[in-house]
PDB file of C-alpha atoms and ligand atoms in Angstrom:
ATOM      1  CA  MET A  49     -25.818  83.417 111.143  1.00 89.00           C
ATOM      2  CA  LEU A  50     -29.071  80.696 110.771  1.00 91.00           C
ATOM      3  CA  GLN A  51     -27.968  77.456 109.473  1.00 93.00           C
ATOM      4  CA  CYS A  52     -29.088  76.383 106.243  1.00 93.00           C
ATOM      5  CA  THR A  53     -32.451  74.527 105.934  1.00 90.00           C
ATOM      6  CA  ALA A  54     -31.532  72.798 102.740  1.00 90.00           C
ATOM      7  CA  PHE A  55     -31.732  68.784 102.872  1.00 90.00           C
ATOM      8  CA  SER A  56     -31.635  65.838 101.023  1.00 91.00           C
ATOM      9  CA  GLU A  57     -32.354  62.487 100.875  1.00 90.00           C
ATOM     10  CA  LEU A  58     -29.646  60.443 100.807  1.00 92.00           C
ATOM     11  CA  PRO A  59     -28.375  58.208  98.006  1.00 92.00           C
ATOM     12  CA  GLU A  60     -27.945  54.968  99.970  1.00 89.00           C
ATOM     13  CA  MET A  61     -25.618  53.196  98.130  1.00 90.00           C
ATOM     14  CA  GLY A  62     -23.508  55.784  97.286  1.00 92.00           C
ATOM     15  CA  ALA A  63     -22.685  56.760 100.876  1.00 92.00           C
ATOM     16  CA  ARG A  64     -22.162  53.366 101.501  1.00 89.00           C
ATOM     17  CA  VAL A  65     -19.394  52.755  98.473  1.00 89.00           C
ATOM     18  CA  ALA A  66     -18.060  56.025  99.869  1.00 91.00           C
ATOM     19  CA  LEU A  67     -18.443  54.553 103.776  1.00 88.00           C
ATOM     20  CA  MET A  68     -15.917  51.114 102.514  1.00 85.00           C
ATOM     21  CA  GLY A  69     -13.576  53.382 100.831  1.00 86.00           C
ATOM     22  CA  LEU A  70     -12.272  55.559 103.422  1.00 82.00           C
ATOM     23  CA  ALA A  71      -9.229  54.950 105.162  1.00 71.00           C
ATOM     24  CA  GLU A  72     -10.407  55.643 108.645  1.00 69.00           C
ATOM     25  CA  GLY A  73     -14.015  54.110 107.743  1.00 68.00           C
ATOM     26  CA  PRO A  74     -15.838  51.809 109.957  1.00 69.00           C
ATOM     27  CA  GLY A  75     -13.884  48.658 107.808  1.00 63.00           C
ATOM     28  CA  GLU A  76     -16.975  45.825 109.417  1.00 63.00           C
ATOM     29  CA  VAL A  77     -20.056  46.253 107.325  1.00 56.00           C
ATOM     30  CA  SER A  78     -21.539  45.254 110.704  1.00 60.00           C
ATOM     31  CA  GLU A  79     -19.450  49.183 112.180  1.00 64.00           C
ATOM     32  CA  ALA A  80     -21.165  51.189 110.007  1.00 65.00           C
ATOM     33  CA  PRO A  81     -22.926  53.937 111.129  1.00 70.00           C
ATOM     34  CA  ASP A  82     -26.911  53.638 110.527  1.00 76.00           C
ATOM     35  CA  LEU A  83     -27.218  56.400 108.190  1.00 80.00           C
ATOM     36  CA  ASP A  84     -29.671  58.676 107.863  1.00 81.00           C
ATOM     37  CA  GLU A  85     -32.647  58.415 105.159  1.00 86.00           C
ATOM     38  CA  PHE A  86     -32.253  62.552 104.949  1.00 88.00           C
ATOM     39  CA  VAL A  87     -29.522  64.038 105.416  1.00 91.00           C
ATOM     40  CA  LEU A  88     -29.310  68.014 106.899  1.00 90.00           C
ATOM     41  CA  CYS A  89     -27.600  70.512 104.891  1.00 94.00           C
ATOM     42  CA  GLU A  90     -24.827  71.942 108.628  1.00 94.00           C
ATOM     43  CA  LEU A  91     -24.071  75.200 106.539  1.00 96.00           C
ATOM     44  CA  GLY A  92     -24.488  77.879 107.427  1.00 95.00           C
ATOM     45  CA  GLU A  93     -26.394  79.984 105.239  1.00 94.00           C
ATOM     46  CA  HIS A  94     -24.379  80.219 102.299  1.00 94.00           C
ATOM     47  CA  GLU A  95     -25.656  80.878  98.130  1.00 90.00           C
ATOM     48  CA  GLU A  96     -27.971  79.856  97.060  1.00 85.00           C
ATOM     49  CA  GLY A  97     -24.839  78.309  93.705  1.00 84.00           C
ATOM     50  CA  ALA A  98     -22.631  76.849  97.036  1.00 90.00           C
ATOM     51  CA  GLU A  99     -23.742  73.222  97.030  1.00 94.00           C
ATOM     52  CA  HIS A 100     -25.369  71.680 100.852  1.00 96.00           C
ATOM     53  CA  ALA A 101     -22.680  69.932 102.963  1.00 97.00           C
ATOM     54  CA  ALA A 102     -23.313  66.617 106.004  1.00 95.00           C
ATOM     55  CA  GLN A 103     -21.016  64.595 107.409  1.00 94.00           C
ATOM     56  CA  LEU A 104     -21.731  61.451 106.661  1.00 92.00           C
ATOM     57  CA  TRP A 105     -19.092  59.656 109.531  1.00 89.00           C
ATOM     58  CA  SER A 106     -16.408  61.542 112.035  1.00 88.00           C
ATOM     59  CA  ALA A 107     -13.732  60.025 111.722  1.00 83.00           C
ATOM     60  CA  PRO A 108     -11.253  59.973 115.122  1.00 79.00           C
ATOM     61  CA  ALA A 109      -8.620  61.150 114.166  1.00 80.00           C
ATOM     62  CA  GLY A 110      -8.358  62.018 109.939  1.00 83.00           C
ATOM     63  CA  ARG A 111     -10.409  63.511 107.862  1.00 90.00           C
ATOM     64  CA  ASP A 112     -14.087  62.788 107.614  1.00 92.00           C
ATOM     65  CA  LEU A 113     -17.303  61.965 105.325  1.00 94.00           C
ATOM     66  CA  TRP A 114     -19.171  64.726 104.204  1.00 96.00           C
ATOM     67  CA  MET A 115     -21.295  64.659 101.166  1.00 96.00           C
ATOM     68  CA  PHE A 116     -21.885  67.495  98.928  1.00 96.00           C
ATOM     69  CA  TRP A 117     -24.759  67.743  97.033  1.00 95.00           C
ATOM     70  CA  SER A 118     -26.632  70.309  94.503  1.00 91.00           C
ATOM     71  CA  ASP A 119     -30.144  71.343  93.558  1.00 80.00           C
ATOM     72  CA  GLY A 120     -29.985  70.807  89.908  1.00 69.00           C
ATOM     73  CA  ASP A 121     -30.042  74.062  87.212  1.00 66.00           C
ATOM     74  CA  GLY A 122     -34.320  74.003  87.421  1.00 64.00           C
ATOM     75  CA  ASP A 123     -34.075  69.711  85.894  1.00 66.00           C
ATOM     76  CA  GLY A 124     -34.901  68.860  89.637  1.00 67.00           C
ATOM     77  CA  ARG A 125     -32.418  66.399  90.033  1.00 78.00           C
ATOM     78  CA  ARG A 126     -30.261  66.972  92.507  1.00 84.00           C
ATOM     79  CA  THR A 127     -25.380  66.063  92.328  1.00 89.00           C
ATOM     80  CA  PHE A 128     -24.213  63.893  94.986  1.00 93.00           C
ATOM     81  CA  ARG A 129     -20.852  63.714  95.876  1.00 95.00           C
ATOM     82  CA  PHE A 130     -18.651  62.091  98.588  1.00 96.00           C
ATOM     83  CA  LYS A 131     -15.460  63.700 100.044  1.00 95.00           C
ATOM     84  CA  GLU A 132     -12.696  63.006 103.016  1.00 94.00           C
ATOM     85  CA  LEU A 133     -12.374  66.142 104.487  1.00 95.00           C
ATOM     86  CA  LEU A 134      -9.925  67.263 107.230  1.00 94.00           C
ATOM     87  CA  PRO A 135     -11.737  69.244 109.854  1.00 94.00           C
ATOM     88  CA  CYS A 136     -11.951  73.106 109.976  1.00 95.00           C
ATOM     89  CA  PRO A 137      -8.508  74.141 111.800  1.00 92.00           C
ATOM     90  CA  ALA A 138     -11.068  76.992 113.917  1.00 92.00           C
ATOM     91  CA  VAL A 139     -11.212  77.031 117.477  1.00 88.00           C
ATOM     92  CA  ILE A 140     -13.150  79.529 119.775  1.00 83.00           C
ATOM     93  CA  HIS A 141     -11.805  81.183 122.702  1.00 76.00           C
ATOM     94  CA  ARG A 142     -14.460  81.420 124.824  1.00 72.00           C
ATOM     95  CA  LEU A 143     -13.224  83.908 127.864  1.00 71.00           C
ATOM     96  CA  SER A 144     -15.451  81.311 130.165  1.00 66.00           C
ATOM     97  CA  VAL A 145     -14.383  78.018 128.829  1.00 62.00           C
ATOM     98  CA  LYS A 146     -10.497  77.169 129.161  1.00 64.00           C
ATOM     99  CA  ASP A 147     -11.071  74.788 125.876  1.00 68.00           C
ATOM    100  CA  GLY A 148     -12.805  76.632 123.005  1.00 73.00           C
ATOM    101  CA  ASP A 149     -15.341  74.765 121.162  1.00 82.00           C
ATOM    102  CA  ALA A 150     -14.030  73.493 117.933  1.00 88.00           C
ATOM    103  CA  CYS A 151     -15.557  73.675 114.386  1.00 93.00           C
ATOM    104  CA  VAL A 152     -17.301  70.931 113.235  1.00 92.00           C
ATOM    105  CA  LEU A 153     -17.364  71.717 109.838  1.00 96.00           C
ATOM    106  CA  TYR A 154     -14.162  70.699 107.855  1.00 96.00           C
ATOM    107  CA  ASP A 155     -11.123  72.664 105.891  1.00 96.00           C
ATOM    108  CA  ARG A 156     -12.174  75.665 104.174  1.00 95.00           C
ATOM    109  CA  HIS A 157     -15.869  75.481 104.339  1.00 96.00           C
ATOM    110  CA  PRO A 158     -17.757  78.570 103.157  1.00 94.00           C
ATOM    111  CA  ALA A 159     -20.035  80.738 105.541  1.00 94.00           C
ATOM    112  CA  ALA A 160     -19.597  81.131 109.664  1.00 94.00           C
ATOM    113  CA  HIS A 161     -17.502  78.984 112.028  1.00 94.00           C
ATOM    114  CA  SER A 162     -20.535  76.352 113.120  1.00 93.00           C
ATOM    115  CA  TRP A 163     -20.135  77.882 116.854  1.00 89.00           C
ATOM    116  CA  ASP A 164     -21.918  80.562 114.592  1.00 90.00           C
ATOM    117  CA  VAL A 165     -24.247  79.299 112.883  1.00 91.00           C
ATOM    118  CA  THR A 166     -27.696  78.701 114.660  1.00 86.00           C
ATOM    119  CA  ASP A 167     -29.719  75.751 114.120  1.00 79.00           C
ATOM    120  CA  PRO A 168     -33.736  77.365 114.260  1.00 72.00           C
ATOM    121  CA  LEU A 169     -34.809  73.772 115.415  1.00 72.00           C
ATOM    122  CA  ALA A 170     -32.590  73.677 118.287  1.00 68.00           C
ATOM    123  CA  ASP A 171     -33.363  77.168 119.360  1.00 69.00           C
ATOM    124  CA  LEU A 172     -36.597  76.515 118.916  1.00 72.00           C
ATOM    125  CA  MET A 173     -36.177  73.243 121.354  1.00 71.00           C
ATOM    126  CA  ALA A 174     -33.793  75.874 124.008  1.00 74.00           C
ATOM    127  CA  GLU A 175     -36.779  78.166 123.997  1.00 78.00           C
ATOM    128  CA  ARG A 176     -39.096  75.746 125.158  1.00 82.00           C
ATOM    129  CA  ILE A 177     -37.496  74.700 127.782  1.00 79.00           C
ATOM    130  CA  ARG A 178     -36.684  78.478 128.883  1.00 84.00           C
ATOM    131  CA  GLU A 179     -40.088  79.042 129.527  1.00 87.00           C
ATOM    132  CA  GLU A 180     -41.189  75.874 130.671  1.00 86.00           C
ATOM    133  CA  VAL A 181     -38.361  76.303 133.498  1.00 85.00           C
ATOM    134  CA  ARG A 182     -39.725  79.968 133.868  1.00 87.00           C
ATOM    135  CA  ARG A 183     -42.808  78.648 134.491  1.00 88.00           C
ATOM    136  CA  ASP A 184     -42.071  77.097 137.085  1.00 85.00           C
ATOM    137  CA  ARG A 185     -39.827  79.877 138.950  1.00 84.00           C
ATOM    138  CA  ASP A 186     -42.406  82.014 138.718  1.00 81.00           C
ATOM    139  CA  GLY A 187     -45.033  79.353 139.955  1.00 71.00           C
ATOM    140  CA  GLY A 188     -43.930  77.840 142.884  1.00 56.00           C
ATOM    141  CA  GLY A 189     -40.382  79.798 144.047  1.00 52.00           C
ATOM    142  CA  GLY A 190     -42.785  83.345 144.458  1.00 50.00           C
ATOM    143  CA  GLY A 191     -40.175  85.146 142.537  1.00 49.00           C
ATOM    144  CA  THR A 192     -37.584  87.768 142.995  1.00 55.00           C
ATOM    145  CA  ARG A 193     -39.937  90.322 142.722  1.00 57.00           C
ATOM    146  CA  GLY A 194     -40.578  92.506 146.763  1.00 55.00           C
ATOM    147  CA  GLU A 195     -38.188  90.246 148.171  1.00 55.00           C
ATOM    148  CA  LYS A 196     -36.861  91.310 151.203  1.00 57.00           C
ATOM    149  CA  PRO A 197     -32.499  91.027 152.394  1.00 60.00           C
TER     150      PRO A 197
HETATM  151 ZN1  LIG B 262     -26.863  74.631 102.738  1.00 92.59          ZN
HETATM  152 ZN1  LIG B 263     -14.698  76.800 110.824  1.00 92.59          ZN
END
């Protein structure tokens, strides 16, 4: 499943107010994270009617701060809301990995768990790196073709 490609301007005042209100938030203004001007939806592709979601603050324990938004109904005006949510409890246990990967989304999120969501941009970068490695190997090492045991 591909990641949702929606992004939004971050309403900075609203975000700061929400951060300040967190029980396990940054507390001091100086500890507040640098907020990006834009946030990307972190969910897998989801229904058009469903809200987009981006994590603003990851609490060491307990609830993370998420921002939800929806693209207005035709009038182009976005609506935002902030919510503290527990992390998704799902963990994948791969055979080769002992601890497994935890889903980085929130509890009861729509669409797929984070490990099933691929970010097209990240994939593009990974593919480029793979190509470079392949080129290096084919150019310098003589390759594996014709190798004798
Ligand atoms: Zn989305
Ligand atoms: Zn999940």
